[in-house]
CSV table of C-alpha atoms in Angstrom, one decimal:
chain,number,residue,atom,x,y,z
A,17,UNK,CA,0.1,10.7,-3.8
A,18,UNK,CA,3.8,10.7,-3.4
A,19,UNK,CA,6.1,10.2,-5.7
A,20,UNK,CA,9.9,9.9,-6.2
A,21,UNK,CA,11.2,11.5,-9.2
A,22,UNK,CA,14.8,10.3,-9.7
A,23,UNK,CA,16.9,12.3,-12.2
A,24,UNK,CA,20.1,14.0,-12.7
A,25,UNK,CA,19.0,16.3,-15.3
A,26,UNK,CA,18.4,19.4,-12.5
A,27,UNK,CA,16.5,22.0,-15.1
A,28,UNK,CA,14.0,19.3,-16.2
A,29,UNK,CA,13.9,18.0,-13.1
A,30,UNK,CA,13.3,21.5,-11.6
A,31,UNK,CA,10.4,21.8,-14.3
A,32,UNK,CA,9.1,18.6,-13.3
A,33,UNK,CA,8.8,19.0,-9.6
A,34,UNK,CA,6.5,21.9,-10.4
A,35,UNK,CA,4.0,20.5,-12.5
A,36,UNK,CA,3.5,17.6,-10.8
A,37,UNK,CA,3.1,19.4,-7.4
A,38,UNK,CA,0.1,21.1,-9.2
A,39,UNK,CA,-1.9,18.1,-8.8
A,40,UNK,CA,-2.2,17.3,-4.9
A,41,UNK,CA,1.3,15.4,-5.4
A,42,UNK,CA,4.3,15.6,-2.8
A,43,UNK,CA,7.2,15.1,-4.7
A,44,UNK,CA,11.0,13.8,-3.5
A,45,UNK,CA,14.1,14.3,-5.9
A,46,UNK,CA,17.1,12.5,-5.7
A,47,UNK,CA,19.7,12.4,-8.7
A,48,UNK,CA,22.1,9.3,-7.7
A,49,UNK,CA,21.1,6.0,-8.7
A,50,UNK,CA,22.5,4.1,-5.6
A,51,UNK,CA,20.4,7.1,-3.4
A,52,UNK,CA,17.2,6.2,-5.4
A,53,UNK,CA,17.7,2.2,-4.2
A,54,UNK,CA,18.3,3.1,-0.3
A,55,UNK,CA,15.2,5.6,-0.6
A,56,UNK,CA,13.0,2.8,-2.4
A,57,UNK,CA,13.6,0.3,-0.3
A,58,UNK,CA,13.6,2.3,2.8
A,59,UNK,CA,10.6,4.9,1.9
A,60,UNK,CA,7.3,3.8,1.2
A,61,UNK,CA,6.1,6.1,-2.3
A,62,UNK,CA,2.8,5.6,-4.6
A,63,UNK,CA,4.9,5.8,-7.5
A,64,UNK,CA,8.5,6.3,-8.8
A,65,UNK,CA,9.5,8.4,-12.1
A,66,UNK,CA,13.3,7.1,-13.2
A,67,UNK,CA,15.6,8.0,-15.2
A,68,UNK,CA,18.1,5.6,-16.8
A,69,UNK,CA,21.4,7.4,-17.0
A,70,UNK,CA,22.3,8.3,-13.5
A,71,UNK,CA,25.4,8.9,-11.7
A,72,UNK,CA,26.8,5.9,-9.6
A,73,UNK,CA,24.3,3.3,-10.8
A,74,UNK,CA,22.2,3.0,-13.9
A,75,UNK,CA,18.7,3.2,-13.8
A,76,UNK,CA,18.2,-0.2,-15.3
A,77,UNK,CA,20.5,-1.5,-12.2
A,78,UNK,CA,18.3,0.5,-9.9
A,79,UNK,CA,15.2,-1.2,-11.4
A,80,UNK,CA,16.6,-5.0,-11.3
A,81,UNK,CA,18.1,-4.1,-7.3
A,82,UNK,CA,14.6,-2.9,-6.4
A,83,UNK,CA,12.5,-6.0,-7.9
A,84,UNK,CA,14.8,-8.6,-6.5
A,85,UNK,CA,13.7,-6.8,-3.0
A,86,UNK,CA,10.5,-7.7,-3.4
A,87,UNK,CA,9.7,-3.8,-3.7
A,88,UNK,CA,6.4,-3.6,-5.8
A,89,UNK,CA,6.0,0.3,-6.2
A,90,UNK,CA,4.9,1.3,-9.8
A,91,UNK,CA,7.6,2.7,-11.8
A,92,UNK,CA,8.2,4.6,-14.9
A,93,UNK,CA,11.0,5.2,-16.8
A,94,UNK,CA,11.9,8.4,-18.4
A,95,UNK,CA,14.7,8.0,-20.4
A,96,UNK,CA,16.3,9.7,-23.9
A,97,UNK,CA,17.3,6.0,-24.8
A,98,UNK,CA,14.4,5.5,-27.1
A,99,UNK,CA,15.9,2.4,-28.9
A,100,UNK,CA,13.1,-1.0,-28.9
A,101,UNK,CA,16.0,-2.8,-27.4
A,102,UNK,CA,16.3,-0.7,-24.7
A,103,UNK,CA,12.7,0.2,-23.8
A,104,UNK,CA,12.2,-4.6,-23.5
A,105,UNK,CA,15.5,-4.6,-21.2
A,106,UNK,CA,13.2,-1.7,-19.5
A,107,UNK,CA,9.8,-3.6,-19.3
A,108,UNK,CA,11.6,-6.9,-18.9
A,109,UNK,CA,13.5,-5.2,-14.9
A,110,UNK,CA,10.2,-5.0,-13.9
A,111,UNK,CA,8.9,-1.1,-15.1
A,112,UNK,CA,5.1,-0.6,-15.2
A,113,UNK,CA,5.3,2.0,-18.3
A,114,UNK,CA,8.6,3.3,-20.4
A,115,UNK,CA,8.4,7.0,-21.7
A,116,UNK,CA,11.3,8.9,-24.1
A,117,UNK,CA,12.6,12.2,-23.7
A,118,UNK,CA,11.4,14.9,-24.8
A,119,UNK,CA,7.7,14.3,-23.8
A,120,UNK,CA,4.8,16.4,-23.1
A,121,UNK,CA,3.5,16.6,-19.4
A,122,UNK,CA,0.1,15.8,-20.4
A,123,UNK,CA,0.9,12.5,-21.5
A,124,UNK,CA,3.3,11.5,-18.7
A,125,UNK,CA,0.1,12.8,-16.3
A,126,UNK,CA,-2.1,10.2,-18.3
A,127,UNK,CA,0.1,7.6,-17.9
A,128,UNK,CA,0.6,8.2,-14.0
A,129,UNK,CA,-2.9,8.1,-13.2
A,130,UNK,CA,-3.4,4.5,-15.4
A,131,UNK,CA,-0.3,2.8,-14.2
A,132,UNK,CA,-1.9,4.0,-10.3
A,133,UNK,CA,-4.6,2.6,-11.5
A,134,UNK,CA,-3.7,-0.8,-12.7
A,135,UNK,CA,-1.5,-1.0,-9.7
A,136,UNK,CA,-4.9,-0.7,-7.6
A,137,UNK,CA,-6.4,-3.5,-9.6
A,138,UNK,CA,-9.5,-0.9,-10.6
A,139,UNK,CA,-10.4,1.5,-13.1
A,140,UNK,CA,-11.4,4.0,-10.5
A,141,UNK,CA,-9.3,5.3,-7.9
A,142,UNK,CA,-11.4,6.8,-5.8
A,143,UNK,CA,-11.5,6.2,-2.1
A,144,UNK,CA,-14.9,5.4,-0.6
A,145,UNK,CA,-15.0,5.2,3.8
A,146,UNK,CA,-19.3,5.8,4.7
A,147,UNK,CA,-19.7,9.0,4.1
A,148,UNK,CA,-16.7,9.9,2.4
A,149,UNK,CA,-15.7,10.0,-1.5
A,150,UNK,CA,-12.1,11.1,-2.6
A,151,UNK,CA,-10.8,11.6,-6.1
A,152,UNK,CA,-7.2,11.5,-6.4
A,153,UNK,CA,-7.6,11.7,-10.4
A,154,UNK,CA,-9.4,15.7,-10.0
A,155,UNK,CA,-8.3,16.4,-6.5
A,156,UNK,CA,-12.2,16.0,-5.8
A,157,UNK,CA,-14.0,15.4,-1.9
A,158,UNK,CA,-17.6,14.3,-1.4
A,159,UNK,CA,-19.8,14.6,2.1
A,160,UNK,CA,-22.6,12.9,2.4
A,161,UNK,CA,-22.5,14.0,-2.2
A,162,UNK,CA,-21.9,17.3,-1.2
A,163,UNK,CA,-18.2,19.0,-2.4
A,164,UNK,CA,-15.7,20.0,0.3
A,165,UNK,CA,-13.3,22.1,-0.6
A,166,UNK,CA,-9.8,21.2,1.1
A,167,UNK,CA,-6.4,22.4,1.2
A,168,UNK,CA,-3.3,21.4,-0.6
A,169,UNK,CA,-2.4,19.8,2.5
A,170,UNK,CA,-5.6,18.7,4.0
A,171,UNK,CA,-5.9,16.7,1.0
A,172,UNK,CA,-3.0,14.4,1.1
A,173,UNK,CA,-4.0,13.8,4.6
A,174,UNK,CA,-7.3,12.6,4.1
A,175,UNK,CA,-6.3,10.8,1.0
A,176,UNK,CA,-3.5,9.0,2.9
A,177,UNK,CA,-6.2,8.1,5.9
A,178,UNK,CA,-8.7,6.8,3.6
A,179,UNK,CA,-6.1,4.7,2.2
A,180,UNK,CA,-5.3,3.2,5.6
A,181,UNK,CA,-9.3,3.7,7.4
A,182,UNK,CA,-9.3,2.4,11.3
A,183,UNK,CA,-5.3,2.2,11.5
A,184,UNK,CA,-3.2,4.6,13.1
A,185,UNK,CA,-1.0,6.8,10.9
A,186,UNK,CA,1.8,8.2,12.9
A,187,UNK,CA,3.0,11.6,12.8
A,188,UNK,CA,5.9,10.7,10.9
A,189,UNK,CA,3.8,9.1,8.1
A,190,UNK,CA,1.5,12.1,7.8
A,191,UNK,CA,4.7,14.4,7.6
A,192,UNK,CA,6.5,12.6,4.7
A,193,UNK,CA,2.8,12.5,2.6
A,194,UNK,CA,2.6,16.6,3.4
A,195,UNK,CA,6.5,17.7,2.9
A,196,UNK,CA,8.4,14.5,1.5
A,197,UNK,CA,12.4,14.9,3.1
A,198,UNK,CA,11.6,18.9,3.5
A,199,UNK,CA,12.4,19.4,7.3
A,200,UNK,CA,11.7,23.4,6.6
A,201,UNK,CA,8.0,22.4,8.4
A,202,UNK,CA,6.6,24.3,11.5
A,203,UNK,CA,6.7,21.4,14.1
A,204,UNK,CA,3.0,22.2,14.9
A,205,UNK,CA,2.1,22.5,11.3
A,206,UNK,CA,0.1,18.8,10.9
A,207,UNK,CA,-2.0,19.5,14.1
A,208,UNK,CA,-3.0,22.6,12.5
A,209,UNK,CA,-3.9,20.8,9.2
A,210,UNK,CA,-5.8,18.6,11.1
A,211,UNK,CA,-7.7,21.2,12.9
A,212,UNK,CA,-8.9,22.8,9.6
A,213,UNK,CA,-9.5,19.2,8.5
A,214,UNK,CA,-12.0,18.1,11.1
A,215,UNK,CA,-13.9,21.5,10.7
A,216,UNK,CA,-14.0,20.5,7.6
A,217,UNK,CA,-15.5,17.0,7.5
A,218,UNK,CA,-16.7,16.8,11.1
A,219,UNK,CA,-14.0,16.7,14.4
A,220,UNK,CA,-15.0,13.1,15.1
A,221,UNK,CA,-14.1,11.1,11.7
A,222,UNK,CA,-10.3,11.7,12.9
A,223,UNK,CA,-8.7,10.3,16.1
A,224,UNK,CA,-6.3,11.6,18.3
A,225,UNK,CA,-4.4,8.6,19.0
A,226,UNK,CA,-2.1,10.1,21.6
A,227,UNK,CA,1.6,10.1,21.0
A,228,UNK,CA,1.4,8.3,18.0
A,229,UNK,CA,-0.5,9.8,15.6
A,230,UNK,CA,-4.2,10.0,14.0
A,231,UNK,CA,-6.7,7.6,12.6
A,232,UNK,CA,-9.9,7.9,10.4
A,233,UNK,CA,-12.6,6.8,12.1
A,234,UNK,CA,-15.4,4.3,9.4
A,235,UNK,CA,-17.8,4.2,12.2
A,236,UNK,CA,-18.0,7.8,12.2
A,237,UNK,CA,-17.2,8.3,8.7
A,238,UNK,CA,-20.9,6.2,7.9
A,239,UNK,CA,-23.2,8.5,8.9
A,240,UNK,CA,-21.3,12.6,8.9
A,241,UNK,CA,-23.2,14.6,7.0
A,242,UNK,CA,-22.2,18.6,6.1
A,243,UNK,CA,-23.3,20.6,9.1
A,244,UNK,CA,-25.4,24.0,8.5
């Protein structure tokens, strides 16, 4: 999943970044209210984690810019203003969950993974293409019922291809899922992710699409099986 944390508090931010990396998660950080709105509207995230008092423009202002684009990613405000008045004006912009500072990770975790949910319309979250199970919720992937064990990276590639089965993900897309705005990749770093992927799950679930990008194949993905 990947997720935009927007806050201008740099130690908790700092904090945050790590523990929610733990979790399969590629995180961007921006801590400028009018740099959060560009990136919404122009970046496509699974979820965004706002603050509310931000340099430039308020987080309630980012919020009510956002909406009236049309832009429909879950977000969750994480603010010290912990006033009722201020958590309605909150709900009322448009946010899918309000949280008050201090809180404990566990709890902000727990609310990610329901607002992702209701923002998928289903209680589970797990992807299903033939073959293929993934968990998102305990960074879990099935085989034919049998566990494959996957990479940080290899992970958020195949989550993002399930997402997306039979369409073409271009190199581009794959890159911001693995690294977010981090340029400090090796530029042959994705091929060799998906080289350890397909050995993985079998080389012909994932298509070369050439100069574009790659594709997970449903065809193929109905009847792999773990090979011995």
């Amino acid at each position: 999943m990947r997720i935009l944390l927007v806050e201008d508090d740099h130690h908790l931010a700092q904090t945050m970044l790590g523990m929610l990396r733990e979790q399969h998660n590629t995180i961007d950080w921006i801590d400028d209210g009018q740099k959060a709105v560009n990136a919404i509207t122009d970046e496509t995230f699974d979820l965004v984690l706002l603050d509310l008092t931000l340099p430039r423009k308020d987080g309630l202002e980012v919020l009510r810019d956002v909406r009236r684009r049309g832009v429909p990613t879950p977000i969750i405000i994480l603010t010290a203003r912990g006033d009722m008045d201020e958590k309605l004006l909150g709900l009322d912009a448009g946010a899918d969950d309000y949280m008050t500072k201090p809180f404990v990770m566990a709890e902000l975790k727990a609310r990610i993974r329901a607002v992702t949910r209701r923002a998928e319309g289903k209680a589970d979250t797990s992807l299903v293409v033939g073959n293929l199970k993934l968990d998102p919720q305990h960074g879990q992937v099935f085989l034919a019922d049998h566990v494959v064990t996957l990479s940080r990276a290899e992970f958020q590639i195949l989550h993002y291809l399930m997402r997306h089965p039979d369409q073409v993900a271009t190199r581009r897309r794959l890159e911001e899922q693995l690294y977010g705005w981090d340029h400090g990749a090796e530029s042959n770093a994705l091929e060799v992710h998906i080289h350890h992927l397909r050995k993985r799950i079998g080389k012909p679930l994932i298509r070369t699409v050439r100069g574009v990008g790659y594709m997970l194949d449903s065809g193929e993905a109905s009847h792999a099986v773990i090979e011995s």
